[in-house]
Every structure is written in structure tokens, then in C-alpha cells.
mmCIF file of C-alpha atoms in Angstrom:
data_model
loop_
_atom_site.group_PDB
_atom_site.id
_atom_site.type_symbol
_atom_site.label_atom_id
_atom_site.label_comp_id
_atom_site.label_asym_id
_atom_site.label_seq_id
_atom_site.Cartn_x
_atom_site.Cartn_y
_atom_site.Cartn_z
ATOM 1 C CA ALA A 35 4.075 22.143 -0.063
ATOM 2 C CA LYS A 36 3.575 25.897 -0.064
ATOM 3 C CA TRP A 37 2.453 25.974 -3.701
ATOM 4 C CA LEU A 38 -0.398 23.592 -2.905
ATOM 5 C CA LEU A 39 -1.440 25.465 0.230
ATOM 6 C CA ASP A 40 -1.509 28.743 -1.706
ATOM 7 C CA LEU A 41 -3.597 27.119 -4.420
ATOM 8 C CA VAL A 42 -6.282 25.444 -2.323
ATOM 9 C CA GLU A 43 -6.490 28.023 0.477
ATOM 10 C CA ASP A 44 -8.353 26.434 3.411
ATOM 11 C CA LYS A 45 -10.376 23.815 1.512
ATOM 12 C CA PRO A 46 -9.845 20.065 2.065
ATOM 13 C CA VAL A 47 -7.519 18.328 -0.408
ATOM 14 C CA TYR A 48 -7.642 14.609 -1.184
ATOM 15 C CA LEU A 49 -5.285 12.388 -3.157
ATOM 16 C CA LEU A 50 -7.656 10.089 -5.052
ATOM 17 C CA ALA A 51 -6.029 6.670 -4.762
ATOM 18 C CA TRP A 52 -7.474 3.307 -5.689
ATOM 19 C CA THR A 53 -7.060 -0.363 -4.794
ATOM 20 C CA THR A 54 -8.602 -3.760 -5.558
ATOM 21 C CA THR A 55 -7.875 -4.981 -2.018
ATOM 22 C CA PRO A 56 -9.561 -2.700 0.546
ATOM 23 C CA TRP A 57 -8.232 -4.772 3.465
ATOM 24 C CA THR A 58 -4.683 -3.636 2.645
ATOM 25 C CA LEU A 59 -5.680 0.003 3.232
ATOM 26 C CA LEU A 60 -5.221 -0.650 6.950
ATOM 27 C CA ALA A 61 -1.501 -1.156 6.247
ATOM 28 C CA ASN A 62 -1.062 1.771 3.849
ATOM 29 C CA THR A 63 2.142 3.763 4.374
ATOM 30 C CA ALA A 64 2.558 5.650 1.074
ATOM 31 C CA LEU A 65 0.906 6.693 -2.182
ATOM 32 C CA ALA A 66 2.720 6.246 -5.496
ATOM 33 C CA VAL A 67 2.571 8.459 -8.593
ATOM 34 C CA ALA A 68 4.283 8.464 -11.985
ATOM 35 C CA ALA A 69 6.893 11.230 -11.938
ATOM 36 C CA ASP A 70 6.472 12.270 -15.589
ATOM 37 C CA ALA A 71 2.680 11.970 -15.765
ATOM 38 C CA GLU A 72 0.351 14.967 -15.599
ATOM 39 C CA TYR A 73 -1.960 15.260 -12.601
ATOM 40 C CA ALA A 74 -5.011 17.476 -12.279
ATOM 41 C CA ILE A 75 -6.246 19.273 -9.188
ATOM 42 C CA VAL A 76 -10.021 19.537 -9.544
ATOM 43 C CA GLU A 77 -12.667 21.175 -7.398
ATOM 44 C CA VAL A 78 -15.695 19.087 -6.442
ATOM 45 C CA ASP A 79 -18.282 20.097 -3.827
ATOM 46 C CA ASN A 80 -16.045 22.735 -2.273
ATOM 47 C CA GLU A 81 -13.066 20.408 -1.869
ATOM 48 C CA TYR A 82 -10.138 19.390 -4.062
ATOM 49 C CA LEU A 83 -9.227 16.035 -5.567
ATOM 50 C CA ILE A 84 -5.878 15.134 -7.136
ATOM 51 C CA LEU A 85 -5.609 12.407 -9.787
ATOM 52 C CA ALA A 86 -4.006 11.729 -13.171
ATOM 53 C CA SER A 87 -5.359 14.002 -15.910
ATOM 54 C CA VAL A 88 -5.892 11.098 -18.318
ATOM 55 C CA ARG A 89 -8.102 9.371 -15.742
ATOM 56 C CA LEU A 90 -10.551 12.233 -15.189
ATOM 57 C CA GLU A 91 -13.217 10.930 -17.564
ATOM 58 C CA GLN A 92 -12.990 7.324 -16.368
ATOM 59 C CA SER A 93 -13.256 8.561 -12.789
ATOM 60 C CA GLY A 94 -16.450 10.482 -13.524
ATOM 61 C CA LEU A 95 -14.729 13.858 -13.268
ATOM 62 C CA ALA A 96 -14.623 14.940 -16.912
ATOM 63 C CA ASP A 97 -16.786 17.981 -16.148
ATOM 64 C CA ALA A 98 -15.065 18.936 -12.894
ATOM 65 C CA GLN A 99 -13.378 22.324 -12.725
ATOM 66 C CA VAL A 100 -9.624 21.906 -13.155
ATOM 67 C CA ILE A 101 -7.796 24.301 -10.845
ATOM 68 C CA ALA A 102 -4.272 23.336 -11.882
ATOM 69 C CA LYS A 103 -2.198 20.686 -13.613
ATOM 70 C CA VAL A 104 1.137 19.498 -12.247
ATOM 71 C CA LYS A 105 3.668 16.765 -12.860
ATOM 72 C CA GLY A 106 3.771 13.728 -10.638
ATOM 73 C CA SER A 107 7.228 14.830 -9.553
ATOM 74 C CA ASP A 108 5.630 17.967 -8.069
ATOM 75 C CA LEU A 109 3.569 15.764 -5.754
ATOM 76 C CA VAL A 110 6.513 13.708 -4.503
ATOM 77 C CA ALA A 111 7.342 14.256 -0.828
ATOM 78 C CA LEU A 112 3.888 15.608 -0.002
ATOM 79 C CA ARG A 113 2.581 14.149 3.263
ATOM 80 C CA TYR A 114 -1.010 13.069 3.831
ATOM 81 C CA GLU A 115 -3.293 11.988 6.645
ATOM 82 C CA PRO A 116 -3.845 8.188 6.545
ATOM 83 C CA LEU A 117 -7.267 6.576 6.328
ATOM 84 C CA PHE A 118 -6.402 4.434 9.361
ATOM 85 C CA ASN A 119 -3.678 5.529 11.770
ATOM 86 C CA PRO A 120 -2.220 2.263 13.138
ATOM 87 C CA PHE A 121 -1.406 3.808 16.515
ATOM 88 C CA ASP A 122 -5.122 4.512 16.986
ATOM 89 C CA PHE A 123 -5.912 0.800 16.671
ATOM 90 C CA GLY A 124 -3.136 -0.798 18.718
ATOM 91 C CA ILE A 125 -0.973 -1.732 15.731
ATOM 92 C CA ALA A 126 2.832 -1.769 15.915
ATOM 93 C CA VAL A 127 4.748 0.183 13.298
ATOM 94 C CA ALA A 128 8.231 -0.457 11.926
ATOM 95 C CA ARG A 129 10.498 1.528 9.668
ATOM 96 C CA MET A 130 12.367 -0.061 6.777
ATOM 97 C CA ASP A 131 15.641 1.778 7.332
ATOM 98 C CA VAL A 132 18.241 -0.863 8.168
ATOM 99 C CA LEU A 133 21.029 -0.783 5.566
ATOM 100 C CA ARG A 134 23.338 -3.496 4.363
ATOM 101 C CA GLU A 135 27.033 -2.893 3.787
ATOM 102 C CA GLY A 136 27.305 -0.714 0.695
ATOM 103 C CA GLY A 137 24.178 1.254 1.515
ATOM 104 C CA GLU A 138 21.640 -1.080 -0.081
ATOM 105 C CA PRO A 139 18.323 -1.350 1.815
ATOM 106 C CA SER A 140 17.931 -4.648 3.646
ATOM 107 C CA SER A 141 14.796 -6.640 4.347
ATOM 108 C CA ASP A 142 15.111 -5.827 8.045
ATOM 109 C CA VAL A 143 12.864 -3.397 9.835
ATOM 110 C CA ILE A 144 13.160 -1.439 13.071
ATOM 111 C CA TRP A 145 10.034 -1.498 15.204
ATOM 112 C CA LYS A 146 9.051 1.751 16.837
ATOM 113 C CA LYS A 147 6.384 2.901 19.269
ATOM 114 C CA GLY A 148 4.588 6.206 18.902
ATOM 115 C CA GLY A 149 6.336 9.030 17.134
ATOM 116 C CA VAL A 150 5.627 10.605 13.777
ATOM 117 C CA LEU A 151 4.521 8.481 10.841
ATOM 118 C CA ASN A 152 5.684 9.347 7.329
ATOM 119 C CA TYR A 153 2.851 8.804 4.814
ATOM 120 C CA PRO A 154 4.670 10.343 1.833
ATOM 121 C CA VAL A 155 3.850 10.526 -1.852
ATOM 122 C CA ILE A 156 6.576 8.664 -3.758
ATOM 123 C CA ALA A 157 7.388 8.177 -7.442
ATOM 124 C CA THR A 158 7.640 4.682 -8.928
ATOM 125 C CA ASP A 159 7.917 3.275 -12.439
ATOM 126 C CA PHE A 160 4.982 0.868 -12.148
ATOM 127 C CA VAL A 161 2.081 3.322 -11.795
ATOM 128 C CA SER A 162 -0.238 2.706 -14.747
ATOM 129 C CA MET A 163 -2.381 5.262 -16.549
ATOM 130 C CA GLU A 164 -4.544 2.494 -18.016
ATOM 131 C CA ASP A 165 -6.720 1.976 -14.953
ATOM 132 C CA GLY A 166 -7.492 3.463 -11.566
ATOM 133 C CA THR A 167 -6.655 7.086 -10.822
ATOM 134 C CA GLY A 168 -2.927 7.214 -11.500
ATOM 135 C CA ILE A 169 -2.267 7.214 -7.750
ATOM 136 C CA VAL A 170 -1.554 3.799 -6.252
ATOM 137 C CA HIS A 171 -1.953 2.891 -2.591
ATOM 138 C CA MET A 172 1.129 1.201 -1.125
ATOM 139 C CA ALA A 173 1.201 -1.425 1.642
ATOM 140 C CA PRO A 174 4.748 -2.844 1.942
ATOM 141 C CA ALA A 175 3.548 -5.765 4.095
ATOM 142 C CA TYR A 176 1.243 -7.151 1.391
ATOM 143 C CA GLY A 177 2.927 -7.023 -1.985
ATOM 144 C CA GLU A 178 6.380 -7.632 -3.423
ATOM 145 C CA VAL A 179 6.405 -4.426 -5.485
ATOM 146 C CA ASP A 180 5.179 -2.436 -2.486
ATOM 147 C CA TYR A 181 7.823 -4.065 -0.288
ATOM 148 C CA GLU A 182 10.660 -3.172 -2.643
ATOM 149 C CA ALA A 183 9.350 0.392 -2.909
ATOM 150 C CA GLY A 184 9.219 0.469 0.883
ATOM 151 C CA LYS A 185 12.895 -0.422 1.140
ATOM 152 C CA ALA A 186 13.916 2.056 -1.552
ATOM 153 C CA ASN A 187 11.956 4.913 0.017
ATOM 154 C CA VAL A 188 12.444 4.050 3.711
ATOM 155 C CA LEU A 189 8.713 3.682 4.311
ATOM 156 C CA ASP A 190 6.932 2.717 7.492
ATOM 157 C CA PHE A 191 5.913 -0.945 7.705
ATOM 158 C CA VAL A 192 2.602 -2.065 9.198
ATOM 159 C CA HIS A 193 1.136 -5.569 9.650
ATOM 160 C CA THR A 194 -2.608 -5.654 10.319
ATOM 161 C CA VAL A 195 -3.301 -9.303 9.444
ATOM 162 C CA ASP A 196 -2.315 -12.506 11.255
ATOM 163 C CA LEU A 197 -1.124 -15.737 9.651
ATOM 164 C CA GLN A 198 -4.715 -17.007 9.458
ATOM 165 C CA GLY A 199 -5.643 -14.036 7.289
ATOM 166 C CA ASN A 200 -7.689 -12.286 9.988
ATOM 167 C CA ILE A 201 -7.591 -8.579 10.822
ATOM 168 C CA THR A 202 -5.718 -7.836 14.065
ATOM 169 C CA GLY A 203 -5.725 -4.745 16.287
ATOM 170 C CA ASN A 204 -8.734 -2.867 17.634
ATOM 171 C CA TYR A 205 -10.585 -2.106 14.408
ATOM 172 C CA PRO A 206 -14.373 -2.508 14.236
ATOM 173 C CA PHE A 207 -13.694 -5.437 11.874
ATOM 174 C CA SER A 208 -10.857 -7.068 13.857
ATOM 175 C CA GLY A 209 -11.053 -10.862 13.825
ATOM 176 C CA LYS A 210 -12.647 -10.939 10.380
ATOM 177 C CA PHE A 211 -11.028 -12.735 7.454
ATOM 178 C CA VAL A 212 -9.649 -10.061 5.139
ATOM 179 C CA LYS A 213 -12.086 -10.754 2.303
ATOM 180 C CA ASP A 214 -15.019 -10.640 4.720
ATOM 181 C CA ALA A 215 -13.667 -7.364 6.092
ATOM 182 C CA ASP A 216 -13.550 -5.692 2.653
ATOM 183 C CA PRO A 217 -17.202 -4.520 2.586
ATOM 184 C CA LEU A 218 -17.006 -3.439 6.239
ATOM 185 C CA ILE A 219 -13.947 -1.320 5.478
ATOM 186 C CA LEU A 220 -15.758 0.309 2.562
ATOM 187 C CA ASP A 221 -18.742 1.038 4.806
ATOM 188 C CA ASP A 222 -16.415 2.608 7.373
ATOM 189 C CA LEU A 223 -14.769 4.842 4.768
ATOM 190 C CA LYS A 224 -18.142 5.856 3.356
ATOM 191 C CA SER A 225 -19.450 6.785 6.808
ATOM 192 C CA ARG A 226 -16.466 9.131 7.262
ATOM 193 C CA GLY A 227 -16.777 10.713 3.829
ATOM 194 C CA LEU A 228 -13.549 9.116 2.614
ATOM 195 C CA LEU A 229 -14.907 6.829 -0.117
ATOM 196 C CA TYR A 230 -15.207 8.418 -3.546
ATOM 197 C CA ARG A 231 -16.511 5.379 -5.410
ATOM 198 C CA SER A 232 -16.610 1.595 -5.175
ATOM 199 C CA GLU A 233 -17.463 -0.955 -7.829
ATOM 200 C CA LYS A 234 -16.927 -4.596 -8.633
ATOM 201 C CA ILE A 235 -14.501 -5.476 -11.407
ATOM 202 C CA ARG A 236 -13.237 -8.758 -12.819
ATOM 203 C CA HIS A 237 -9.484 -9.217 -12.532
ATOM 204 C CA THR A 238 -6.950 -11.976 -11.969
ATOM 205 C CA TYR A 239 -6.174 -12.991 -8.387
ATOM 206 C CA PRO A 240 -4.116 -15.903 -7.005
ATOM 207 C CA PHE A 241 -5.989 -18.849 -5.503
ATOM 208 C CA CYS A 242 -4.757 -22.003 -3.812
ATOM 209 C CA TRP A 243 -5.074 -24.802 -6.362
ATOM 210 C CA ARG A 244 -5.795 -27.323 -3.600
ATOM 211 C CA CYS A 245 -8.436 -25.660 -1.433
ATOM 212 C CA GLU A 246 -9.564 -22.967 -3.910
ATOM 213 C CA THR A 247 -9.258 -20.167 -1.345
ATOM 214 C CA PRO A 248 -7.724 -16.741 -2.077
ATOM 215 C CA LEU A 249 -4.024 -16.387 -1.351
ATOM 216 C CA LEU A 250 -2.560 -13.406 0.479
ATOM 217 C CA TYR A 251 0.774 -11.783 -0.304
ATOM 218 C CA TYR A 252 2.329 -11.545 3.142
ATOM 219 C CA ALA A 253 5.763 -10.330 4.255
ATOM 220 C CA LYS A 254 7.054 -12.359 7.205
ATOM 221 C CA GLU A 255 10.340 -13.284 8.805
ATOM 222 C CA THR A 256 11.594 -16.606 7.442
ATOM 223 C CA TRP A 257 14.633 -18.815 7.898
ATOM 224 C CA TYR A 258 16.371 -20.148 4.774
ATOM 225 C CA ILE A 259 19.003 -22.860 4.483
ATOM 226 C CA ARG A 260 21.657 -22.568 1.786
ATOM 227 C CA THR A 261 21.507 -26.243 0.816
ATOM 228 C CA THR A 262 24.205 -25.852 -1.843
ATOM 229 C CA ALA A 263 26.712 -25.196 0.965
ATOM 230 C CA VAL A 264 26.029 -28.600 2.547
ATOM 231 C CA LYS A 265 25.127 -30.516 -0.598
ATOM 232 C CA GLU A 266 27.976 -33.030 -0.404
ATOM 233 C CA GLY A 267 27.270 -33.788 3.251
ATOM 234 C CA LEU A 268 23.587 -34.306 2.500
ATOM 235 C CA ILE A 269 24.412 -36.729 -0.295
ATOM 236 C CA ALA A 270 26.874 -38.612 1.918
ATOM 237 C CA GLY A 271 24.310 -38.848 4.700
ATOM 238 C CA ASN A 272 21.656 -39.972 2.255
ATOM 239 C CA ASN A 273 23.902 -42.818 1.115
ATOM 240 C CA GLU A 274 24.054 -44.105 4.691
ATOM 241 C CA ILE A 275 20.275 -44.452 4.882
ATOM 242 C CA ASN A 276 18.527 -47.706 4.073
ATOM 243 C CA TRP A 277 15.499 -46.746 1.996
ATOM 244 C CA TYR A 278 12.576 -49.158 1.798
#
């Protein structure tokens, strides 16, 4: 956006996003803001950070110089450079732009090779001002809310984890279970000057009640059978079976 370029001149600008699952950053394809919320552009160490104004103090930036304040809607459609470009690590990319009859987004994706990736800022109604930075990282492959936002905004779709929960591709941490990869991903970001802050927090997370291991939200192709359509036939067949 020209207004942002005029404001920051030639200094680096960063959207300060947050997540509780660093492993999903590999599959990031968008950042979400609240359209009506106020966002501050602050100068820190000769570079600019963008985050929600109400989260400045909690983010340790209460004393930072505020260059400008804008609405979240002003940030929508900005494009950013991803932390991990999937094409650099041998990861396939799809685009969620197949439409059903009537124009509603479908759950289908079109896989593409090379080309330009989107990485837009989008507006959603679930961005909270109660925690984080007011800018939420989006990975459509690893969350229902993210997936629905991906369909609505025609986002790119990236899978960087296999069905065993291990990182794929050619990353330095490929082959690692996602939770084991978390600290390695943070170290990588820190080494490149892309990590603002990390800390441990206590929050709810789904676990398997049988094996007590963490569960992963994972979008995958699945076949479903509409059993109600064959209910009578199933019952009739069941009546022909001798159960012991």
C-alpha cells in the first residue's frame, strides 16, 4: 500500500503475529486482523512493527514510539513475505479456489507448481484483543477456523506434516514430530532475526484420551458414506445375518 510505503520510507516493516503452535508457521498462508480494531505502527530499533494498539503494553511496547494508528481494515489486502516459503523447501502448494454451484467455496483445492504466492492480510471476526498481538497467523491445513477462512478468502493451502505428525519437505527439522520441531523452529526464526519474543503459557489443548498424546488438527481428503440413503438395505441385510 502506498500510504504505508510513504510512512515507513525504506525501513523494514513487520506484522507482529503470534501463535501457540510454532510448527504450523511452516504452513502459514495469511495473517488475520480485526477490521474495526485500531492498530499501531511503532518504531523499534530502526524498524517498524504493526500490532493492535490495545496489545502494546502486554507486548512490551508501551514505551515504543507510535508512528501512526490505523484501522484493521486499512491493513487488509497488504501482502507480506512469509517466514518459510514452501517452494524453497520442496513443499507443494494448492489454492482453495474451486467453487460449488451457486458460488460457494468448496473444500476442493487446485494444486499448483511455482508461481506467485498470495500471503495476504485478511479480516475475520474471530481475532481477539484479549491475548496475543491482535494479528493471528493462519494455516488452513491445521485448523477448522483457518480452513473456513481459507475458503472464504481464496487462500493458498500448504501441508507440511505427514499423517504420522512429522515435518515433511527439506526443512532443517524435517522428519521431526511437530512438537519436537517447535523449539527448533523458534531457534531458526531467532537466528534470522524474525522472532520477537517466545514464552511458555498454560492453555487448553486436545489430547488423545487413550494414549495421552497431543492431537493435531489436520485437513485431509476423506470419503464419506451417506448411510441414511441405504439405511433400509442395511437393516434388511443385517436381518439375514446369524449373530452369535
